[in-house]
Structure formats: C-alpha cells, structure tokens
PDB file of C-alpha atoms and ligand atoms in Angstrom:
ATOM      1  CA  MET A   1      28.754 148.898 -64.340  1.00  0.00           C
ATOM      2  CA  SER A   2      31.838 148.228 -66.367  1.00  0.00           C
ATOM      3  CA  SER A   3      33.407 151.675 -66.564  1.00  0.00           C
ATOM      4  CA  PRO A   4      33.106 155.207 -65.251  1.00  0.00           C
ATOM      5  CA  GLU A   5      32.119 156.276 -68.760  1.00  0.00           C
ATOM      6  CA  ALA A   6      29.150 153.884 -68.690  1.00  0.00           C
ATOM      7  CA  VAL A   7      28.026 155.303 -65.327  1.00  0.00           C
ATOM      8  CA  MET A   8      28.449 158.887 -66.551  1.00  0.00           C
ATOM      9  CA  ARG A   9      26.408 158.199 -69.691  1.00  0.00           C
ATOM     10  CA  LEU A  10      23.395 156.776 -67.848  1.00  0.00           C
ATOM     11  CA  ALA A  11      21.874 160.250 -67.426  1.00  0.00           C
ATOM     12  CA  PRO A  12      22.932 163.903 -67.606  1.00  0.00           C
ATOM     13  CA  VAL A  13      22.809 164.242 -63.813  1.00  0.00           C
ATOM     14  CA  ILE A  14      24.030 162.057 -60.958  1.00  0.00           C
ATOM     15  CA  PRO A  15      22.056 162.999 -57.851  1.00  0.00           C
ATOM     16  CA  VAL A  16      24.293 163.443 -54.799  1.00  0.00           C
ATOM     17  CA  LEU A  17      22.383 161.967 -51.868  1.00  0.00           C
ATOM     18  CA  VAL A  18      22.758 162.648 -48.155  1.00  0.00           C
ATOM     19  CA  ILE A  19      20.237 160.271 -46.579  1.00  0.00           C
ATOM     20  CA  GLU A  20      19.637 160.514 -42.820  1.00  0.00           C
ATOM     21  CA  ASP A  21      17.087 157.696 -42.432  1.00  0.00           C
ATOM     22  CA  VAL A  22      17.362 154.282 -44.090  1.00  0.00           C
ATOM     23  CA  ALA A  23      13.544 154.221 -44.324  1.00  0.00           C
ATOM     24  CA  HIS A  24      13.855 156.976 -46.956  1.00  0.00           C
ATOM     25  CA  ALA A  25      16.196 154.943 -49.166  1.00  0.00           C
ATOM     26  CA  VAL A  26      13.747 152.908 -51.247  1.00  0.00           C
ATOM     27  CA  PRO A  27      11.119 155.636 -51.852  1.00  0.00           C
ATOM     28  CA  ILE A  28      13.832 158.129 -52.879  1.00  0.00           C
ATOM     29  CA  ALA A  29      15.533 155.638 -55.192  1.00  0.00           C
ATOM     30  CA  GLN A  30      12.198 154.660 -56.759  1.00  0.00           C
ATOM     31  CA  ALA A  31      11.343 158.336 -57.392  1.00  0.00           C
ATOM     32  CA  LEU A  32      14.756 159.024 -58.945  1.00  0.00           C
ATOM     33  CA  VAL A  33      14.665 155.982 -61.218  1.00  0.00           C
ATOM     34  CA  ALA A  34      11.058 156.741 -62.216  1.00  0.00           C
ATOM     35  CA  GLY A  35      12.141 160.281 -63.065  1.00  0.00           C
ATOM     36  CA  GLY A  36      14.933 159.005 -65.306  1.00  0.00           C
ATOM     37  CA  LEU A  37      18.012 159.231 -63.082  1.00  0.00           C
ATOM     38  CA  PRO A  38      19.304 155.686 -62.482  1.00  0.00           C
ATOM     39  CA  ALA A  39      22.832 156.490 -61.233  1.00  0.00           C
ATOM     40  CA  LEU A  40      22.587 157.297 -57.519  1.00  0.00           C
ATOM     41  CA  GLU A  41      25.525 158.603 -55.473  1.00  0.00           C
ATOM     42  CA  VAL A  42      24.955 157.799 -51.802  1.00  0.00           C
ATOM     43  CA  THR A  43      27.417 159.879 -49.792  1.00  0.00           C
ATOM     44  CA  LEU A  44      29.069 158.228 -46.807  1.00  0.00           C
ATOM     45  CA  ARG A  45      28.224 161.258 -44.667  1.00  0.00           C
ATOM     46  CA  THR A  46      25.530 159.725 -42.514  1.00  0.00           C
ATOM     47  CA  PRO A  47      25.677 156.745 -40.154  1.00  0.00           C
ATOM     48  CA  CYS A  48      23.105 154.822 -42.219  1.00  0.00           C
ATOM     49  CA  ALA A  49      24.771 155.386 -45.617  1.00  0.00           C
ATOM     50  CA  LEU A  50      25.965 151.797 -46.125  1.00  0.00           C
ATOM     51  CA  ASP A  51      22.515 150.472 -45.233  1.00  0.00           C
ATOM     52  CA  VAL A  52      21.029 153.001 -47.672  1.00  0.00           C
ATOM     53  CA  ILE A  53      23.253 151.555 -50.430  1.00  0.00           C
ATOM     54  CA  ARG A  54      22.070 148.028 -49.589  1.00  0.00           C
ATOM     55  CA  ALA A  55      18.420 149.125 -49.594  1.00  0.00           C
ATOM     56  CA  MET A  56      18.597 151.170 -52.810  1.00  0.00           C
ATOM     57  CA  LYS A  57      20.192 148.236 -54.649  1.00  0.00           C
ATOM     58  CA  GLN A  58      16.870 146.406 -54.281  1.00  0.00           C
ATOM     59  CA  VAL A  59      15.166 149.008 -56.486  1.00  0.00           C
ATOM     60  CA  PRO A  60      14.958 147.788 -60.110  1.00  0.00           C
ATOM     61  CA  GLY A  61      16.914 149.988 -62.464  1.00  0.00           C
ATOM     62  CA  ALA A  62      18.965 151.727 -59.794  1.00  0.00           C
ATOM     63  CA  VAL A  63      22.745 151.832 -60.247  1.00  0.00           C
ATOM     64  CA  VAL A  64      23.948 152.650 -56.762  1.00  0.00           C
ATOM     65  CA  GLY A  65      27.345 154.136 -56.006  1.00  0.00           C
ATOM     66  CA  ALA A  66      29.066 155.514 -52.928  1.00  0.00           C
ATOM     67  CA  GLY A  67      30.249 159.102 -52.640  1.00  0.00           C
ATOM     68  CA  THR A  68      32.468 160.919 -50.154  1.00  0.00           C
ATOM     69  CA  VAL A  69      34.729 157.844 -50.085  1.00  0.00           C
ATOM     70  CA  LEU A  70      37.908 159.141 -48.435  1.00  0.00           C
ATOM     71  CA  ASN A  71      40.275 156.175 -48.051  1.00  0.00           C
ATOM     72  CA  PRO A  72      40.742 152.463 -48.834  1.00  0.00           C
ATOM     73  CA  ARG A  73      38.911 151.424 -45.663  1.00  0.00           C
ATOM     74  CA  GLU A  74      35.786 153.291 -46.744  1.00  0.00           C
ATOM     75  CA  LEU A  75      36.214 151.945 -50.277  1.00  0.00           C
ATOM     76  CA  ASP A  76      36.151 148.397 -48.919  1.00  0.00           C
ATOM     77  CA  ALA A  77      33.065 149.117 -46.819  1.00  0.00           C
ATOM     78  CA  ALA A  78      31.266 150.639 -49.817  1.00  0.00           C
ATOM     79  CA  LEU A  79      32.131 147.666 -52.041  1.00  0.00           C
ATOM     80  CA  GLU A  80      31.043 145.261 -49.333  1.00  0.00           C
ATOM     81  CA  ALA A  81      27.681 147.060 -49.238  1.00  0.00           C
ATOM     82  CA  GLY A  82      27.407 146.585 -52.999  1.00  0.00           C
ATOM     83  CA  ALA A  83      28.398 149.986 -54.367  1.00  0.00           C
ATOM     84  CA  GLU A  84      28.712 149.777 -58.164  1.00  0.00           C
ATOM     85  CA  PHE A  85      30.748 152.961 -58.548  1.00  0.00           C
ATOM     86  CA  ILE A  86      32.827 155.147 -56.265  1.00  0.00           C
ATOM     87  CA  VAL A  87      33.094 158.938 -56.049  1.00  0.00           C
ATOM     88  CA  SER A  88      35.522 160.884 -53.866  1.00  0.00           C
ATOM     89  CA  PRO A  89      35.977 164.612 -53.277  1.00  0.00           C
ATOM     90  CA  GLY A  90      39.709 164.350 -53.984  1.00  0.00           C
ATOM     91  CA  LEU A  91      42.386 161.925 -55.145  1.00  0.00           C
ATOM     92  CA  THR A  92      45.061 160.323 -52.964  1.00  0.00           C
ATOM     93  CA  PRO A  93      47.523 157.702 -54.206  1.00  0.00           C
ATOM     94  CA  ALA A  94      46.260 155.226 -51.580  1.00  0.00           C
ATOM     95  CA  LEU A  95      42.603 155.530 -52.547  1.00  0.00           C
ATOM     96  CA  GLY A  96      43.363 155.693 -56.268  1.00  0.00           C
ATOM     97  CA  LYS A  97      45.470 152.532 -56.198  1.00  0.00           C
ATOM     98  CA  ALA A  98      42.903 150.657 -54.121  1.00  0.00           C
ATOM     99  CA  ALA A  99      40.063 151.622 -56.483  1.00  0.00           C
ATOM    100  CA  VAL A 100      42.064 150.631 -59.562  1.00  0.00           C
ATOM    101  CA  GLU A 101      42.981 147.289 -57.958  1.00  0.00           C
ATOM    102  CA  ALA A 102      39.328 146.689 -57.076  1.00  0.00           C
ATOM    103  CA  GLY A 103      38.379 147.335 -60.702  1.00  0.00           C
ATOM    104  CA  VAL A 104      35.404 149.477 -59.697  1.00  0.00           C
ATOM    105  CA  PRO A 105      34.419 152.544 -61.738  1.00  0.00           C
ATOM    106  CA  PHE A 106      35.971 155.435 -59.803  1.00  0.00           C
ATOM    107  CA  LEU A 107      35.408 159.179 -60.188  1.00  0.00           C
ATOM    108  CA  PRO A 108      37.924 161.002 -58.030  1.00  0.00           C
ATOM    109  CA  GLY A 109      37.571 164.704 -57.372  1.00  0.00           C
ATOM    110  CA  THR A 110      40.054 166.917 -59.187  1.00  0.00           C
ATOM    111  CA  ALA A 111      40.386 170.698 -59.259  1.00  0.00           C
ATOM    112  CA  ASN A 112      43.822 171.274 -60.792  1.00  0.00           C
ATOM    113  CA  ALA A 113      46.279 169.859 -63.329  1.00  0.00           C
ATOM    114  CA  GLY A 114      48.306 168.024 -60.669  1.00  0.00           C
ATOM    115  CA  ASP A 115      45.240 166.071 -59.516  1.00  0.00           C
ATOM    116  CA  ILE A 116      44.517 165.021 -63.101  1.00  0.00           C
ATOM    117  CA  MET A 117      48.152 164.008 -63.655  1.00  0.00           C
ATOM    118  CA  LEU A 118      48.063 161.873 -60.508  1.00  0.00           C
ATOM    119  CA  GLY A 119      44.933 160.203 -61.864  1.00  0.00           C
ATOM    120  CA  LEU A 120      46.452 159.635 -65.297  1.00  0.00           C
ATOM    121  CA  ASP A 121      49.500 158.032 -63.642  1.00  0.00           C
ATOM    122  CA  LEU A 122      47.099 155.576 -61.989  1.00  0.00           C
ATOM    123  CA  GLY A 123      45.347 154.861 -65.304  1.00  0.00           C
ATOM    124  CA  LEU A 124      42.287 156.997 -64.545  1.00  0.00           C
ATOM    125  CA  THR A 125      40.757 159.236 -67.209  1.00  0.00           C
ATOM    126  CA  HIS A 126      37.340 160.097 -65.770  1.00  0.00           C
ATOM    127  CA  PHE A 127      37.080 162.619 -62.964  1.00  0.00           C
ATOM    128  CA  LYS A 128      34.713 164.579 -60.819  1.00  0.00           C
ATOM    129  CA  PHE A 129      35.509 168.322 -61.077  1.00  0.00           C
ATOM    130  CA  PHE A 130      35.004 169.495 -57.516  1.00  0.00           C
ATOM    131  CA  PRO A 131      34.030 171.942 -56.153  1.00  0.00           C
ATOM    132  CA  ALA A 132      32.932 173.033 -59.606  1.00  0.00           C
ATOM    133  CA  GLU A 133      31.613 176.557 -59.076  1.00  0.00           C
ATOM    134  CA  ALA A 134      33.964 177.471 -56.229  1.00  0.00           C
ATOM    135  CA  SER A 135      36.982 176.292 -58.250  1.00  0.00           C
ATOM    136  CA  GLY A 136      36.276 178.906 -60.910  1.00  0.00           C
ATOM    137  CA  GLY A 137      33.322 177.471 -62.757  1.00  0.00           C
ATOM    138  CA  ILE A 138      33.226 176.688 -66.451  1.00  0.00           C
ATOM    139  CA  PRO A 139      36.217 178.894 -67.433  1.00  0.00           C
ATOM    140  CA  ALA A 140      38.366 177.071 -64.874  1.00  0.00           C
ATOM    141  CA  LEU A 141      37.302 173.630 -66.089  1.00  0.00           C
ATOM    142  CA  LYS A 142      37.921 174.562 -69.724  1.00  0.00           C
ATOM    143  CA  ALA A 143      41.398 175.849 -68.874  1.00  0.00           C
ATOM    144  CA  ILE A 144      42.288 172.857 -66.690  1.00  0.00           C
ATOM    145  CA  ALA A 145      40.917 170.326 -69.192  1.00  0.00           C
ATOM    146  CA  GLY A 146      42.721 171.952 -72.116  1.00  0.00           C
ATOM    147  CA  PRO A 147      45.989 169.980 -71.909  1.00  0.00           C
ATOM    148  CA  PHE A 148      44.215 166.703 -71.136  1.00  0.00           C
ATOM    149  CA  GLY A 149      42.295 165.693 -74.256  1.00  0.00           C
ATOM    150  CA  MET A 150      41.682 162.205 -72.873  1.00  0.00           C
ATOM    151  CA  ALA A 151      40.047 163.355 -69.625  1.00  0.00           C
ATOM    152  CA  LYS A 152      36.281 163.405 -69.076  1.00  0.00           C
ATOM    153  CA  PHE A 153      34.517 165.180 -66.223  1.00  0.00           C
ATOM    154  CA  CYS A 154      31.487 165.171 -63.952  1.00  0.00           C
ATOM    155  CA  PRO A 155      31.460 168.689 -62.483  1.00  0.00           C
ATOM    156  CA  THR A 156      29.832 168.802 -59.055  1.00  0.00           C
ATOM    157  CA  GLY A 157      29.451 171.470 -56.390  1.00  0.00           C
ATOM    158  CA  GLY A 158      27.194 174.484 -56.677  1.00  0.00           C
ATOM    159  CA  ILE A 159      25.475 173.305 -59.875  1.00  0.00           C
ATOM    160  CA  THR A 160      21.721 173.800 -60.260  1.00  0.00           C
ATOM    161  CA  LEU A 161      19.013 172.894 -62.764  1.00  0.00           C
ATOM    162  CA  ALA A 162      19.479 176.372 -64.229  1.00  0.00           C
ATOM    163  CA  THR A 163      23.277 176.181 -64.611  1.00  0.00           C
ATOM    164  CA  ALA A 164      23.588 172.485 -65.543  1.00  0.00           C
ATOM    165  CA  PRO A 165      22.937 173.024 -69.301  1.00  0.00           C
ATOM    166  CA  ASP A 166      25.955 175.343 -69.596  1.00  0.00           C
ATOM    167  CA  TRP A 167      28.166 172.749 -67.916  1.00  0.00           C
ATOM    168  CA  LEU A 168      26.768 169.938 -70.065  1.00  0.00           C
ATOM    169  CA  ALA A 169      27.639 171.936 -73.184  1.00  0.00           C
ATOM    170  CA  VAL A 170      31.365 171.785 -72.333  1.00  0.00           C
ATOM    171  CA  GLY A 171      33.031 169.135 -74.542  1.00  0.00           C
ATOM    172  CA  PRO A 172      34.696 166.893 -71.930  1.00  0.00           C
ATOM    173  CA  VAL A 173      31.682 167.010 -69.582  1.00  0.00           C
ATOM    174  CA  LEU A 174      29.663 163.781 -69.754  1.00  0.00           C
ATOM    175  CA  CYS A 175      27.324 164.542 -66.831  1.00  0.00           C
ATOM    176  CA  VAL A 176      27.070 166.741 -63.749  1.00  0.00           C
ATOM    177  CA  GLY A 177      26.462 165.920 -60.110  1.00  0.00           C
ATOM    178  CA  GLY A 178      24.262 167.765 -57.678  1.00  0.00           C
ATOM    179  CA  SER A 179      22.327 167.601 -54.478  1.00  0.00           C
ATOM    180  CA  TRP A 180      19.468 169.820 -55.658  1.00  0.00           C
ATOM    181  CA  ILE A 181      17.407 166.853 -56.896  1.00  0.00           C
ATOM    182  CA  VAL A 182      16.797 165.551 -53.371  1.00  0.00           C
ATOM    183  CA  PRO A 183      16.435 168.383 -50.844  1.00  0.00           C
ATOM    184  CA  LYS A 184      17.215 167.746 -47.175  1.00  0.00           C
ATOM    185  CA  GLY A 185      14.498 166.653 -44.774  1.00  0.00           C
ATOM    186  CA  GLU A 186      11.435 164.450 -45.043  1.00  0.00           C
ATOM    187  CA  PRO A 187      11.326 163.291 -48.672  1.00  0.00           C
ATOM    188  CA  ASP A 188       8.553 164.565 -50.951  1.00  0.00           C
ATOM    189  CA  VAL A 189       8.675 161.766 -53.497  1.00  0.00           C
ATOM    190  CA  SER A 190       6.501 163.451 -56.099  1.00  0.00           C
ATOM    191  CA  GLN A 191       8.703 166.538 -55.954  1.00  0.00           C
ATOM    192  CA  ILE A 192      11.843 164.370 -56.154  1.00  0.00           C
ATOM    193  CA  GLU A 193      10.470 162.550 -59.187  1.00  0.00           C
ATOM    194  CA  ALA A 194       9.607 165.901 -60.820  1.00  0.00           C
ATOM    195  CA  ASN A 195      13.114 167.212 -60.061  1.00  0.00           C
ATOM    196  CA  ALA A 196      14.606 164.034 -61.533  1.00  0.00           C
ATOM    197  CA  ARG A 197      12.451 164.293 -64.652  1.00  0.00           C
ATOM    198  CA  ALA A 198      13.591 167.872 -65.248  1.00  0.00           C
ATOM    199  CA  ALA A 199      17.225 166.870 -64.729  1.00  0.00           C
ATOM    200  CA  ALA A 200      16.932 163.814 -66.977  1.00  0.00           C
ATOM    201  CA  ALA A 201      15.567 166.004 -69.791  1.00  0.00           C
ATOM    202  CA  LEU A 202      18.710 168.172 -69.842  1.00  0.00           C
ATOM    203  CA  LYS A 203      21.247 168.122 -72.655  1.00  0.00           C
TER     204      LYS A 203
HETATM  205  C1  LIG B 301      29.301 166.710 -53.451  1.00  0.00           C
HETATM  206  O1  LIG B 301      29.526 166.046 -52.489  1.00  0.00           O
HETATM  207  O2  LIG B 301      29.551 166.315 -54.585  1.00  0.00           O
HETATM  208  C2  LIG B 301      28.757 168.079 -53.252  1.00  0.00           C
HETATM  209  O3  LIG B 301      28.510 168.325 -51.911  1.00  0.00           O
HETATM  210  C3  LIG B 301      27.524 168.314 -54.031  1.00  0.00           C
HETATM  211  O4  LIG B 301      27.481 169.673 -54.237  1.00  0.00           O
HETATM  212  P1  LIG B 301      26.096 170.469 -54.245  1.00  0.00           P
HETATM  213  O5  LIG B 301      25.469 170.216 -52.904  1.00  0.00           O
HETATM  214  O6  LIG B 301      26.512 171.911 -54.409  1.00  0.00           O
HETATM  215  O7  LIG B 301      25.277 169.959 -55.383  1.00  0.00           O
END
C-alpha cells in the first residue's frame, strides 16, 4: 500500500483483530476478505500477533497491517513480519519519526488538537481518532477536525455496525475501525463473513 489514504479507502471498515491462536489467522482473514473487508489490523496484543501477520499475508486479497504499535522497536518487528500499514493508539515523536522514515502508511491515534499538530509537524495528515466514543463522539471529532482541513480520520473505539454510518457521514472520515466484526473466542467464520459483508456495505 502506497499511502494511508489508499488503505483507508479499501473499505468503510478496518476490522481491529485480537487473535489468540495463529491457527485462526487464515480462516479469519479469508472470511473477512470474502466479506469485502481487505484491510486487516492485527493488534500486537497477543504473543502470536506477528505470526498472525505472516499467516494472513498468504491470503489473496488481504492487506495486512499491525495495530497497537507502541514504539520504534515494535514498528520494526511489525515491518519485519510484513505489515503493510501501521496503526497506533497514540502518537509519540519517536514512533512518528520512525514510521515516516520507514515510509510505511501510518495511522497514529489522536484525540486532541495537539496530537494532530504533532502529526502535521511530522508530515502526517491521516489519523486514527481514538478512543472515538469515549473522547466525545462525533461532536468532538467535528470540533477537533475543524481547524485542520487537511486531516483525514479513521475513528475507532466504541463504534458498532449501528453507529458506523453516522461516523462515515462526517466529511473528514474515510473509514472507521472496530473489533465488532470478529468477536473474541473460537472463530465462527460464516458469522465473521456475514459481519464483514454488512460492514462492507456501509456508506
Ligand atoms: C482499538 O484498538 O482500536 C480499539 O480497541 C478498538 O475499539 P473497539 O473494540 O471498541 O472496536
């Protein structure tokens, strides 16, 4: 993927994945891609996450990124595993600089004007808005985005199939993120594909 914008325009929803067993990686990725959600955010919250990235990359059509990337060391590990985009819950100068130097599409979490200004200083214009609902929801995003006409957002955190359309209707929102597509536990691939299909039909 060449840019964060390209990743964000693949589908209206980026599923946020917390995968506990690498054996689940391929069937979940296949179900998501079949349902119309090719951009997959594998969070680095489980011991097998890097192996999950490697496995999901074998699935045709999948564009696999790493989420919950907290520092340059984790960025390097994610890139080494083949991550094609990077998502973080927040923005630090160290991580931002490393991601820009690596040239990888990077969506850092922002929840206030200062975060966005730090990103702009680094040359970043595309952001996760996190935690979206807890930070004040759509009114908060509209107010924060107001001064930053160049900034685009992927709100994530507390968003559901029911609330996603309202978020997607906000001008600077290109897509949303959410974990509702793939519930915790033993994967039910037909349910995951149905969830993905419903999410892919939004907007
Ligand atoms: C994230 O890491 O982006 C969030 O944990 C996802 O939030 P959700 O579980 O409320 O969708």
